[in-house]
């Protein structure tokens, strides 16, 4: 080192330089492609980094024992860690103390911009840009065969319990209750990482809705046989009939394995009250209605509601079939 | 008409305005006017021929919105009826069934409502799918399908009548298995890329149950789902399901028998599909109690491994959709129940029927793990929770993995990891990733800017280091460096932003005004003058500005543990006493000491060492250069060149590098006697020592003077 240079001098020098550097004017980018304190291209990548996208998995979960097979692990995101990550990127190519001085002057504005832009990451194109600094971020890592076997699971998070209180409509919860997802990604065939913009109280993980499926509840019987049951629904309201009625599914006599006696099942269904529309015969629409099976929705959250089966039932995905409309369109108008 | 998000409407049927076929429209116009006859204003009638087309033998894949179970997937599909969702809402009702034998049609069959399509699920061995048949081969002989063919070749399902009775939907059931559906266009999850929100759905009548082996274990069973065309053959379907003596409330799992012994070589042929059909005996028994699948697999794992690479049997990677369909039908393409027995009596009683297959896909049903059971079985906890040991599967317990230290994790989420310091020490440090088991302290100050990872290394009270943040900084830096475009963007941003800021800072700060007295006006010579001023100050009083030059070499750690003379003595094989005392004394002792030489019979003369070495080096150099040039050199050139030293001939003669070189000395060319053993003359080392002595003497002389 050629110059006499000690720590005290360095601090004084830095302060002097900082007083010289112009104030950083934090401009809020209006658009995803606008440059803010840092260029948009750089910002986009830093935001990805803040959401841990390129970070090797071993840095996230340091030991495989922390994430055993068939487990879900919940976490809060460490802002200091992600800050350090961004600082590491910004340190690239700071050749001299002058660069560092300027970087130090810019850094608070960069950090604020990233806090803000991080929230805009998974925003729908049509939604307005979100503002406001970074609140807490939380999430989960899921390692399960359910991730590999059912790609594209749905994850939704709520700041309250959508099944409790006034908000009974699980499928259209009030907007302010839904917690946005910042990231939902399969890191490995069987590992799913999800980040929430906030701390949810209830999280729903739902079987992918690959269309609506038709089927039965199966119970294995001794002797290499199995039995299928169907819970009967009211054709008008789509509710299960009360009292609940489980119908044993008949299989075809002298049929191949698994061949259902569709006609006999239909006859039995038709004999039950409330399963038919205005028409006396059961048609294929009504028949399909009885067979609809909905994707399973696993609810994580407040255990207060878990004990009541009725409350839990509310949480299961249930689109309403407007049966009246079917009647009007398909029968009354004539088909 | 909107449906509403999350809702959908079901229709039992959507009739097309026109079913498929050819039509003739006749347009007439009748004009009238006073005093005019009708014939005077006659307008020629217009005849328009219209052809309404609809798939007949082949369903274009783009008409399929989704299938369940998904094609090629393996999973627990046993509780769901397979289905196919078609984009065109009217497709299942676009054709008339037109059974050729109305006598065989059940009076209860709702022919008007029935679709002309049925989804049939076939297990392995129950039927045979013949791909790429001419379309007249696709239907049972004697049956003609009305309508214009839409393809030259189609796929055909060859199936015995007895099997049709067992697995096809009955005539009473067909109309229940197709419906139309309207979903909301905005609900992308339900809609999945359709354009108008209207879909038609065909459901199968069979649950694809997983198989059971002889030992009762679950065995994967491959099923083929075929969307078959029933036109003209509706009468072949069973009129209605047989009335059972008692309700059939249970169904058996298909029994999979590993029947045929297959050698490894045959296994290859089996997979490649090159086995002659008669080598296979997979005729299923007419077993009423359940489906029996005999499969020729000796080693199920080997089979699975083959099936994992569907490209095995295909010739190239660029397989078209067509090949894919052939591939999916592969296991159903040979040795089925149908192709074997030419017996006419059986053929008459149990004829082989053929149905055109519009589209088919295969899937494997296995296991009973459902999404629900997996989700309910999840081990939930905050990150940092150890997995609960599973007593059923001791091998999966974390503690049982041999040769591993137990996981060291504390309540804050820190994990103890082995850490190798830069100096090489092996220690254990704490690390915690970005995922915390506790809420982050939002009120705390944010991390101040660090310029190097070492700035944020922390030593925690237990004396170990916490490298979490330092590791984050470092991986961030490496990730940044690994992306050249990001490095470039950073540099560009610095160059533009920082230099402007620097200039603006200097110009706008007023610092120049204060300096004006010292440096004069701000002009283009400012830089030069500033430099000169700095240099002037440095020259005038260097001690104020410049420190001492940094030493070129920093003091190192002592390498030797004992006194240097002892080490030296031991290394040279001399008594330690030889290196004790005054330098002059040591020199004397060394002169007297016997130097141990390797047992070579060499004699060294002073000066010869250098010459000998030079010669050897020259020789090697020339050999190397000639070897490099050899391909381009000719004999003539070589003889012409003068001064090519030494053993050129040897080098050219072959690979031999001439006389062996020992210790840098070439013993061969030097005449014997040139080297002398030590003591009889003076060698190079002696020369050096002499020189040293001479210098010492001179110094002494000067000192004396």
PDB file of C-alpha atoms in Angstrom, chain A residues 24-288:
ATOM      1  CA  UNK A  24     -30.399   9.630  -4.919  1.00  0.00           C
ATOM      2  CA  UNK A  25     -33.810  10.437  -6.230  1.00  0.00           C
ATOM      3  CA  UNK A  26     -35.895   7.308  -5.833  1.00  0.00           C
ATOM      4  CA  UNK A  27     -38.198   7.136  -8.786  1.00  0.00           C
ATOM      5  CA  UNK A  28     -40.942   4.565  -8.697  1.00  0.00           C
ATOM      6  CA  UNK A  29     -41.014   2.686 -11.945  1.00  0.00           C
ATOM      7  CA  UNK A  30     -44.422   2.914 -13.535  1.00  0.00           C
ATOM      8  CA  UNK A  31     -44.018  -0.205 -15.554  1.00  0.00           C
ATOM      9  CA  UNK A  32     -42.198  -3.486 -15.257  1.00  0.00           C
ATOM     10  CA  UNK A  33     -39.823  -2.374 -17.978  1.00  0.00           C
ATOM     11  CA  UNK A  34     -39.081   1.071 -16.595  1.00  0.00           C
ATOM     12  CA  UNK A  35     -35.706   1.763 -15.146  1.00  0.00           C
ATOM     13  CA  UNK A  36     -35.826   2.777 -11.526  1.00  0.00           C
ATOM     14  CA  UNK A  37     -32.821   3.316  -9.333  1.00  0.00           C
ATOM     15  CA  UNK A  38     -31.275   0.434 -11.193  1.00  0.00           C
ATOM     16  CA  UNK A  39     -31.961  -0.670 -14.763  1.00  0.00           C
ATOM     17  CA  UNK A  40     -35.036  -2.816 -15.255  1.00  0.00           C
ATOM     18  CA  UNK A  41     -33.025  -5.718 -16.600  1.00  0.00           C
ATOM     19  CA  UNK A  42     -30.881  -5.824 -13.494  1.00  0.00           C
ATOM     20  CA  UNK A  43     -33.838  -5.264 -11.223  1.00  0.00           C
ATOM     21  CA  UNK A  44     -35.760  -8.145 -12.685  1.00  0.00           C
ATOM     22  CA  UNK A  45     -32.954 -10.490 -12.004  1.00  0.00           C
ATOM     23  CA  UNK A  46     -32.359  -9.186  -8.511  1.00  0.00           C
ATOM     24  CA  UNK A  47     -36.030  -9.683  -7.743  1.00  0.00           C
ATOM     25  CA  UNK A  48     -35.768 -13.259  -8.936  1.00  0.00           C
ATOM     26  CA  UNK A  49     -32.788 -13.611  -6.688  1.00  0.00           C
ATOM     27  CA  UNK A  50     -34.679 -12.151  -3.760  1.00  0.00           C
ATOM     28  CA  UNK A  51     -37.265 -14.847  -4.290  1.00  0.00           C
ATOM     29  CA  UNK A  52     -34.416 -17.365  -4.253  1.00  0.00           C
ATOM     30  CA  UNK A  53     -34.937 -18.499  -7.819  1.00  0.00           C
ATOM     31  CA  UNK A  54     -31.390 -19.213  -8.885  1.00  0.00           C
ATOM     32  CA  UNK A  55     -30.155 -20.129  -5.406  1.00  0.00           C
ATOM     33  CA  UNK A  56     -28.964 -23.735  -5.143  1.00  0.00           C
ATOM     34  CA  UNK A  57     -31.296 -25.854  -3.075  1.00  0.00           C
ATOM     35  CA  UNK A  58     -28.564 -26.873  -0.638  1.00  0.00           C
ATOM     36  CA  UNK A  59     -28.367 -23.239   0.423  1.00  0.00           C
ATOM     37  CA  UNK A  60     -32.071 -23.217   1.218  1.00  0.00           C
ATOM     38  CA  UNK A  61     -32.292 -26.478   3.086  1.00  0.00           C
ATOM     39  CA  UNK A  62     -28.846 -27.282   4.357  1.00  0.00           C
ATOM     40  CA  UNK A  63     -29.448 -30.893   5.275  1.00  0.00           C
ATOM     41  CA  UNK A  64     -31.718 -33.494   3.787  1.00  0.00           C
ATOM     42  CA  UNK A  65     -32.766 -34.502   7.283  1.00  0.00           C
ATOM     43  CA  UNK A  66     -34.501 -31.155   7.580  1.00  0.00           C
ATOM     44  CA  UNK A  67     -36.874 -32.209   4.828  1.00  0.00           C
ATOM     45  CA  UNK A  68     -37.672 -35.896   5.261  1.00  0.00           C
ATOM     46  CA  UNK A  69     -39.698 -37.898   2.766  1.00  0.00           C
ATOM     47  CA  UNK A  70     -43.412 -37.118   2.853  1.00  0.00           C
ATOM     48  CA  UNK A  71     -43.130 -33.914   4.821  1.00  0.00           C
ATOM     49  CA  UNK A  72     -44.116 -30.291   4.609  1.00  0.00           C
ATOM     50  CA  UNK A  73     -42.037 -27.632   6.295  1.00  0.00           C
ATOM     51  CA  UNK A  74     -43.236 -24.110   6.883  1.00  0.00           C
ATOM     52  CA  UNK A  75     -40.934 -21.130   7.160  1.00  0.00           C
ATOM     53  CA  UNK A  76     -40.527 -17.386   7.271  1.00  0.00           C
ATOM     54  CA  UNK A  77     -38.165 -15.734   4.842  1.00  0.00           C
ATOM     55  CA  UNK A  78     -35.061 -14.118   6.312  1.00  0.00           C
ATOM     56  CA  UNK A  79     -34.741 -10.600   4.928  1.00  0.00           C
ATOM     57  CA  UNK A  80     -31.197 -10.256   6.152  1.00  0.00           C
ATOM     58  CA  UNK A  81     -30.229 -13.334   4.203  1.00  0.00           C
ATOM     59  CA  UNK A  82     -31.778 -12.122   0.959  1.00  0.00           C
ATOM     60  CA  UNK A  83     -30.255  -8.679   1.549  1.00  0.00           C
ATOM     61  CA  UNK A  84     -26.861 -10.292   1.858  1.00  0.00           C
ATOM     62  CA  UNK A  85     -27.529 -12.177  -1.366  1.00  0.00           C
ATOM     63  CA  UNK A  86     -28.264  -8.956  -3.242  1.00  0.00           C
ATOM     64  CA  UNK A  87     -25.263  -7.255  -1.698  1.00  0.00           C
ATOM     65  CA  UNK A  88     -23.136 -10.068  -3.009  1.00  0.00           C
ATOM     66  CA  UNK A  89     -24.341  -9.385  -6.548  1.00  0.00           C
ATOM     67  CA  UNK A  90     -23.857  -5.653  -6.201  1.00  0.00           C
ATOM     68  CA  UNK A  91     -20.313  -6.179  -4.978  1.00  0.00           C
ATOM     69  CA  UNK A  92     -19.346  -7.644  -8.342  1.00  0.00           C
ATOM     70  CA  UNK A  93     -16.907  -5.335 -10.026  1.00  0.00           C
ATOM     71  CA  UNK A  94     -16.599  -2.731  -7.283  1.00  0.00           C
ATOM     72  CA  UNK A  95     -13.002  -2.112  -8.080  1.00  0.00           C
ATOM     73  CA  UNK A  96     -12.180   0.745  -5.778  1.00  0.00           C
ATOM     74  CA  UNK A  97     -13.381   2.668  -2.781  1.00  0.00           C
ATOM     75  CA  UNK A  98     -14.996   5.220  -5.059  1.00  0.00           C
ATOM     76  CA  UNK A  99     -17.322   2.566  -6.493  1.00  0.00           C
ATOM     77  CA  UNK A 100     -18.126   1.385  -3.030  1.00  0.00           C
ATOM     78  CA  UNK A 101     -18.900   4.875  -1.832  1.00  0.00           C
ATOM     79  CA  UNK A 102     -21.374   5.381  -4.612  1.00  0.00           C
ATOM     80  CA  UNK A 103     -22.865   1.968  -4.075  1.00  0.00           C
ATOM     81  CA  UNK A 104     -23.312   2.770  -0.391  1.00  0.00           C
ATOM     82  CA  UNK A 105     -25.103   5.963  -1.352  1.00  0.00           C
ATOM     83  CA  UNK A 106     -27.407   4.133  -3.717  1.00  0.00           C
ATOM     84  CA  UNK A 107     -28.005   1.052  -1.671  1.00  0.00           C
ATOM     85  CA  UNK A 108     -30.979   2.126   0.492  1.00  0.00           C
ATOM     86  CA  UNK A 109     -32.877   3.208  -2.601  1.00  0.00           C
ATOM     87  CA  UNK A 110     -32.047  -0.065  -4.372  1.00  0.00           C
ATOM     88  CA  UNK A 111     -33.220  -2.040  -1.409  1.00  0.00           C
ATOM     89  CA  UNK A 112     -36.514  -0.173  -1.196  1.00  0.00           C
ATOM     90  CA  UNK A 113     -37.094  -0.616  -4.883  1.00  0.00           C
ATOM     91  CA  UNK A 114     -36.468  -4.328  -4.648  1.00  0.00           C
ATOM     92  CA  UNK A 115     -38.811  -4.593  -1.658  1.00  0.00           C
ATOM     93  CA  UNK A 116     -41.492  -3.044  -3.758  1.00  0.00           C
ATOM     94  CA  UNK A 117     -40.802  -4.873  -6.994  1.00  0.00           C
ATOM     95  CA  UNK A 118     -40.593  -8.207  -5.257  1.00  0.00           C
ATOM     96  CA  UNK A 119     -44.298  -7.961  -4.563  1.00  0.00           C
ATOM     97  CA  UNK A 120     -45.031  -7.303  -8.238  1.00  0.00           C
ATOM     98  CA  UNK A 121     -43.362 -10.482  -9.330  1.00  0.00           C
ATOM     99  CA  UNK A 122     -46.344 -12.750  -9.794  1.00  0.00           C
ATOM    100  CA  UNK A 123     -48.873 -10.021 -10.381  1.00  0.00           C
ATOM    101  CA  UNK A 124     -51.347 -10.692 -13.139  1.00  0.00           C
ATOM    102  CA  UNK A 125     -50.683  -8.530 -16.187  1.00  0.00           C
ATOM    103  CA  UNK A 126     -53.950  -6.740 -15.834  1.00  0.00           C
ATOM    104  CA  UNK A 127     -53.729  -6.012 -12.139  1.00  0.00           C
ATOM    105  CA  UNK A 128     -52.485  -2.653 -10.953  1.00  0.00           C
ATOM    106  CA  UNK A 129     -48.929  -2.460  -9.709  1.00  0.00           C
ATOM    107  CA  UNK A 130     -48.565  -3.051  -6.034  1.00  0.00           C
ATOM    108  CA  UNK A 131     -46.885  -0.522  -3.868  1.00  0.00           C
ATOM    109  CA  UNK A 132     -45.583  -0.517  -0.371  1.00  0.00           C
ATOM    110  CA  UNK A 133     -42.490  -1.937   1.174  1.00  0.00           C
ATOM    111  CA  UNK A 134     -41.758  -5.563   1.703  1.00  0.00           C
ATOM    112  CA  UNK A 135     -43.772  -7.070   4.477  1.00  0.00           C
ATOM    113  CA  UNK A 136     -42.963 -10.442   5.884  1.00  0.00           C
ATOM    114  CA  UNK A 137     -42.703 -13.311   3.430  1.00  0.00           C
ATOM    115  CA  UNK A 138     -43.438 -16.855   4.414  1.00  0.00           C
ATOM    116  CA  UNK A 139     -43.896 -20.149   2.639  1.00  0.00           C
ATOM    117  CA  UNK A 140     -43.460 -23.877   2.672  1.00  0.00           C
ATOM    118  CA  UNK A 141     -41.388 -26.634   1.156  1.00  0.00           C
ATOM    119  CA  UNK A 142     -43.279 -29.791   0.353  1.00  0.00           C
ATOM    120  CA  UNK A 143     -41.546 -33.056  -0.377  1.00  0.00           C
ATOM    121  CA  UNK A 144     -43.991 -35.736  -1.278  1.00  0.00           C
ATOM    122  CA  UNK A 145     -45.052 -38.205  -3.889  1.00  0.00           C
ATOM    123  CA  UNK A 146     -48.090 -35.985  -4.261  1.00  0.00           C
ATOM    124  CA  UNK A 147     -45.858 -33.400  -5.937  1.00  0.00           C
ATOM    125  CA  UNK A 148     -44.407 -35.817  -8.443  1.00  0.00           C
ATOM    126  CA  UNK A 149     -47.615 -37.692  -9.121  1.00  0.00           C
ATOM    127  CA  UNK A 150     -49.956 -34.720  -9.382  1.00  0.00           C
ATOM    128  CA  UNK A 151     -48.144 -31.951 -11.232  1.00  0.00           C
ATOM    129  CA  UNK A 152     -49.707 -28.508 -11.101  1.00  0.00           C
ATOM    130  CA  UNK A 153     -51.302 -28.662  -7.678  1.00  0.00           C
ATOM    131  CA  UNK A 154     -53.189 -25.531  -6.707  1.00  0.00           C
ATOM    132  CA  UNK A 155     -52.078 -23.588  -3.689  1.00  0.00           C
ATOM    133  CA  UNK A 156     -54.099 -20.804  -2.183  1.00  0.00           C
ATOM    134  CA  UNK A 157     -53.487 -18.903   1.009  1.00  0.00           C
ATOM    135  CA  UNK A 158     -55.768 -16.737   3.097  1.00  0.00           C
ATOM    136  CA  UNK A 159     -55.106 -14.309   5.877  1.00  0.00           C
ATOM    137  CA  UNK A 160     -58.127 -15.665   7.681  1.00  0.00           C
ATOM    138  CA  UNK A 161     -60.164 -18.785   7.531  1.00  0.00           C
ATOM    139  CA  UNK A 162     -62.463 -18.447   4.544  1.00  0.00           C
ATOM    140  CA  UNK A 163     -64.629 -21.205   5.958  1.00  0.00           C
ATOM    141  CA  UNK A 164     -65.315 -19.381   9.192  1.00  0.00           C
ATOM    142  CA  UNK A 165     -67.493 -16.394   9.887  1.00  0.00           C
ATOM    143  CA  UNK A 166     -69.109 -14.328   7.225  1.00  0.00           C
ATOM    144  CA  UNK A 167     -66.972 -15.380   4.323  1.00  0.00           C
ATOM    145  CA  UNK A 168     -68.522 -18.733   3.680  1.00  0.00           C
ATOM    146  CA  UNK A 169     -67.903 -18.715  -0.018  1.00  0.00           C
ATOM    147  CA  UNK A 170     -64.680 -20.623  -0.244  1.00  0.00           C
ATOM    148  CA  UNK A 171     -64.295 -20.300  -3.930  1.00  0.00           C
ATOM    149  CA  UNK A 172     -64.828 -16.601  -4.117  1.00  0.00           C
ATOM    150  CA  UNK A 173     -63.303 -15.361  -0.898  1.00  0.00           C
ATOM    151  CA  UNK A 174     -63.147 -11.636  -0.372  1.00  0.00           C
ATOM    152  CA  UNK A 175     -60.138 -10.268  -2.133  1.00  0.00           C
ATOM    153  CA  UNK A 176     -58.551  -8.784   0.937  1.00  0.00           C
ATOM    154  CA  UNK A 177     -58.407 -12.191   2.530  1.00  0.00           C
ATOM    155  CA  UNK A 178     -56.410 -13.892  -0.162  1.00  0.00           C
ATOM    156  CA  UNK A 179     -52.669 -13.884   0.333  1.00  0.00           C
ATOM    157  CA  UNK A 180     -50.793 -13.611  -2.915  1.00  0.00           C
ATOM    158  CA  UNK A 181     -48.284 -16.183  -4.000  1.00  0.00           C
ATOM    159  CA  UNK A 182     -44.851 -14.836  -4.791  1.00  0.00           C
ATOM    160  CA  UNK A 183     -43.524 -18.102  -6.060  1.00  0.00           C
ATOM    161  CA  UNK A 184     -44.812 -21.608  -6.648  1.00  0.00           C
ATOM    162  CA  UNK A 185     -42.304 -23.869  -8.226  1.00  0.00           C
ATOM    163  CA  UNK A 186     -41.250 -27.470  -8.361  1.00  0.00           C
ATOM    164  CA  UNK A 187     -37.569 -27.475  -7.463  1.00  0.00           C
ATOM    165  CA  UNK A 188     -37.213 -31.194  -7.975  1.00  0.00           C
ATOM    166  CA  UNK A 189     -39.695 -33.782  -9.236  1.00  0.00           C
ATOM    167  CA  UNK A 190     -40.971 -34.271  -5.700  1.00  0.00           C
ATOM    168  CA  UNK A 191     -40.142 -30.945  -4.046  1.00  0.00           C
ATOM    169  CA  UNK A 192     -42.426 -27.945  -4.201  1.00  0.00           C
ATOM    170  CA  UNK A 193     -41.467 -24.500  -2.926  1.00  0.00           C
ATOM    171  CA  UNK A 194     -44.064 -21.845  -2.302  1.00  0.00           C
ATOM    172  CA  UNK A 195     -43.634 -18.263  -1.085  1.00  0.00           C
ATOM    173  CA  UNK A 196     -46.467 -16.097   0.196  1.00  0.00           C
ATOM    174  CA  UNK A 197     -46.605 -12.329   0.246  1.00  0.00           C
ATOM    175  CA  UNK A 198     -47.472 -12.173   3.926  1.00  0.00           C
ATOM    176  CA  UNK A 199     -48.232 -14.666   6.628  1.00  0.00           C
ATOM    177  CA  UNK A 200     -51.340 -16.688   5.848  1.00  0.00           C
ATOM    178  CA  UNK A 201     -53.539 -18.231   8.472  1.00  0.00           C
ATOM    179  CA  UNK A 202     -55.058 -20.829   6.188  1.00  0.00           C
ATOM    180  CA  UNK A 203     -53.447 -22.563   3.237  1.00  0.00           C
ATOM    181  CA  UNK A 204     -55.251 -24.794   0.784  1.00  0.00           C
ATOM    182  CA  UNK A 205     -53.365 -27.345  -1.275  1.00  0.00           C
ATOM    183  CA  UNK A 206     -55.640 -28.775  -3.878  1.00  0.00           C
ATOM    184  CA  UNK A 207     -55.466 -31.705  -6.234  1.00  0.00           C
ATOM    185  CA  UNK A 208     -55.079 -30.457  -9.792  1.00  0.00           C
ATOM    186  CA  UNK A 209     -58.424 -30.043 -11.425  1.00  0.00           C
ATOM    187  CA  UNK A 210     -57.796 -31.962 -14.605  1.00  0.00           C
ATOM    188  CA  UNK A 211     -61.299 -31.446 -15.650  1.00  0.00           C
ATOM    189  CA  UNK A 212     -63.959 -32.854 -13.442  1.00  0.00           C
ATOM    190  CA  UNK A 213     -63.603 -36.518 -12.697  1.00  0.00           C
ATOM    191  CA  UNK A 214     -66.199 -39.225 -12.379  1.00  0.00           C
ATOM    192  CA  UNK A 215     -65.906 -42.111  -9.996  1.00  0.00           C
ATOM    193  CA  UNK A 216     -66.691 -43.768  -6.735  1.00  0.00           C
ATOM    194  CA  UNK A 217     -65.341 -44.314  -3.266  1.00  0.00           C
ATOM    195  CA  UNK A 218     -63.507 -47.585  -3.253  1.00  0.00           C
ATOM    196  CA  UNK A 219     -63.040 -49.907  -0.302  1.00  0.00           C
ATOM    197  CA  UNK A 220     -60.900 -52.979  -0.623  1.00  0.00           C
ATOM    198  CA  UNK A 221     -62.547 -56.182   0.457  1.00  0.00           C
ATOM    199  CA  UNK A 222     -60.864 -59.409   1.507  1.00  0.00           C
ATOM    200  CA  UNK A 223     -60.150 -61.964  -1.166  1.00  0.00           C
ATOM    201  CA  UNK A 224     -58.746 -59.669  -3.819  1.00  0.00           C
ATOM    202  CA  UNK A 225     -62.014 -57.860  -4.398  1.00  0.00           C
ATOM    203  CA  UNK A 226     -63.066 -54.298  -4.025  1.00  0.00           C
ATOM    204  CA  UNK A 227     -66.296 -52.492  -3.455  1.00  0.00           C
ATOM    205  CA  UNK A 228     -67.432 -49.126  -4.759  1.00  0.00           C
ATOM    206  CA  UNK A 229     -69.898 -46.740  -3.206  1.00  0.00           C
ATOM    207  CA  UNK A 230     -71.563 -43.611  -4.376  1.00  0.00           C
ATOM    208  CA  UNK A 231     -73.084 -40.904  -2.271  1.00  0.00           C
ATOM    209  CA  UNK A 232     -76.362 -39.784  -3.753  1.00  0.00           C
ATOM    210  CA  UNK A 233     -76.869 -36.132  -4.618  1.00  0.00           C
ATOM    211  CA  UNK A 234     -79.918 -34.029  -5.000  1.00  0.00           C
ATOM    212  CA  UNK A 235     -80.190 -33.233  -8.666  1.00  0.00           C
ATOM    213  CA  UNK A 236     -81.632 -29.765  -8.082  1.00  0.00           C
ATOM    214  CA  UNK A 237     -79.218 -28.432  -5.509  1.00  0.00           C
ATOM    215  CA  UNK A 238     -76.226 -30.664  -6.015  1.00  0.00           C
ATOM    216  CA  UNK A 239     -76.158 -31.237  -2.250  1.00  0.00           C
ATOM    217  CA  UNK A 240     -75.893 -34.736  -0.927  1.00  0.00           C
ATOM    218  CA  UNK A 241     -79.338 -35.985  -0.019  1.00  0.00           C
ATOM    219  CA  UNK A 242     -80.218 -35.961   3.663  1.00  0.00           C
ATOM    220  CA  UNK A 243     -80.026 -38.307   5.380  1.00  0.00           C
ATOM    221  CA  UNK A 244     -76.830 -39.238   3.640  1.00  0.00           C
ATOM    222  CA  UNK A 245     -77.294 -42.199   1.430  1.00  0.00           C
ATOM    223  CA  UNK A 246     -74.440 -44.384   0.275  1.00  0.00           C
ATOM    224  CA  UNK A 247     -75.345 -46.466  -2.699  1.00  0.00           C
ATOM    225  CA  UNK A 248     -73.441 -49.656  -3.414  1.00  0.00           C
ATOM    226  CA  UNK A 249     -72.306 -49.688  -6.998  1.00  0.00           C
ATOM    227  CA  UNK A 250     -73.310 -52.806  -8.875  1.00  0.00           C
ATOM    228  CA  UNK A 251     -70.875 -54.462 -11.183  1.00  0.00           C
ATOM    229  CA  UNK A 252     -71.795 -56.344 -14.283  1.00  0.00           C
ATOM    230  CA  UNK A 253     -72.596 -59.959 -13.774  1.00  0.00           C
ATOM    231  CA  UNK A 254     -70.168 -62.067 -15.789  1.00  0.00           C
ATOM    232  CA  UNK A 255     -68.396 -58.927 -16.770  1.00  0.00           C
ATOM    233  CA  UNK A 256     -64.692 -58.212 -16.830  1.00  0.00           C
ATOM    234  CA  UNK A 257     -62.947 -56.818 -13.799  1.00  0.00           C
ATOM    235  CA  UNK A 258     -64.158 -53.347 -12.920  1.00  0.00           C
ATOM    236  CA  UNK A 259     -67.013 -53.162 -15.431  1.00  0.00           C
ATOM    237  CA  UNK A 260     -69.822 -51.236 -13.800  1.00  0.00           C
ATOM    238  CA  UNK A 261     -73.428 -52.132 -14.418  1.00  0.00           C
ATOM    239  CA  UNK A 262     -74.293 -48.647 -15.521  1.00  0.00           C
ATOM    240  CA  UNK A 263     -77.937 -49.337 -16.228  1.00  0.00           C
ATOM    241  CA  UNK A 264     -78.655 -50.994 -12.897  1.00  0.00           C
ATOM    242  CA  UNK A 265     -76.947 -48.147 -11.111  1.00  0.00           C
ATOM    243  CA  UNK A 266     -79.083 -45.731 -13.032  1.00  0.00           C
ATOM    244  CA  UNK A 267     -82.256 -47.590 -12.131  1.00  0.00           C
ATOM    245  CA  UNK A 268     -81.361 -47.520  -8.468  1.00  0.00           C
ATOM    246  CA  UNK A 269     -80.474 -43.861  -8.593  1.00  0.00           C
ATOM    247  CA  UNK A 270     -83.709 -43.066 -10.310  1.00  0.00           C
ATOM    248  CA  UNK A 271     -85.626 -44.789  -7.540  1.00  0.00           C
ATOM    249  CA  UNK A 272     -84.250 -42.427  -4.961  1.00  0.00           C
ATOM    250  CA  UNK A 273     -86.131 -39.173  -4.429  1.00  0.00           C
ATOM    251  CA  UNK A 274     -84.659 -35.915  -5.589  1.00  0.00           C
ATOM    252  CA  UNK A 275     -82.272 -37.478  -8.087  1.00  0.00           C
ATOM    253  CA  UNK A 276     -84.350 -36.672 -11.119  1.00  0.00           C
ATOM    254  CA  UNK A 277     -85.207 -33.464 -12.794  1.00  0.00           C
ATOM    255  CA  UNK A 278     -88.680 -32.756 -14.150  1.00  0.00           C
ATOM    256  CA  UNK A 279     -88.263 -35.599 -16.574  1.00  0.00           C
ATOM    257  CA  UNK A 280     -89.061 -39.076 -15.349  1.00  0.00           C
ATOM    258  CA  UNK A 281     -86.105 -40.675 -16.998  1.00  0.00           C
ATOM    259  CA  UNK A 282     -82.612 -40.148 -15.893  1.00  0.00           C
ATOM    260  CA  UNK A 283     -80.525 -38.611 -18.633  1.00  0.00           C
ATOM    261  CA  UNK A 284     -76.801 -38.564 -19.083  1.00  0.00           C
ATOM    262  CA  UNK A 285     -76.426 -35.093 -17.576  1.00  0.00           C
ATOM    263  CA  UNK A 286     -78.162 -36.132 -14.389  1.00  0.00           C
ATOM    264  CA  UNK A 287     -76.224 -39.338 -14.364  1.00  0.00           C
ATOM    265  CA  UNK A 288     -72.901 -37.533 -14.677  1.00  0.00           C
TER     266      UNK A 288
END
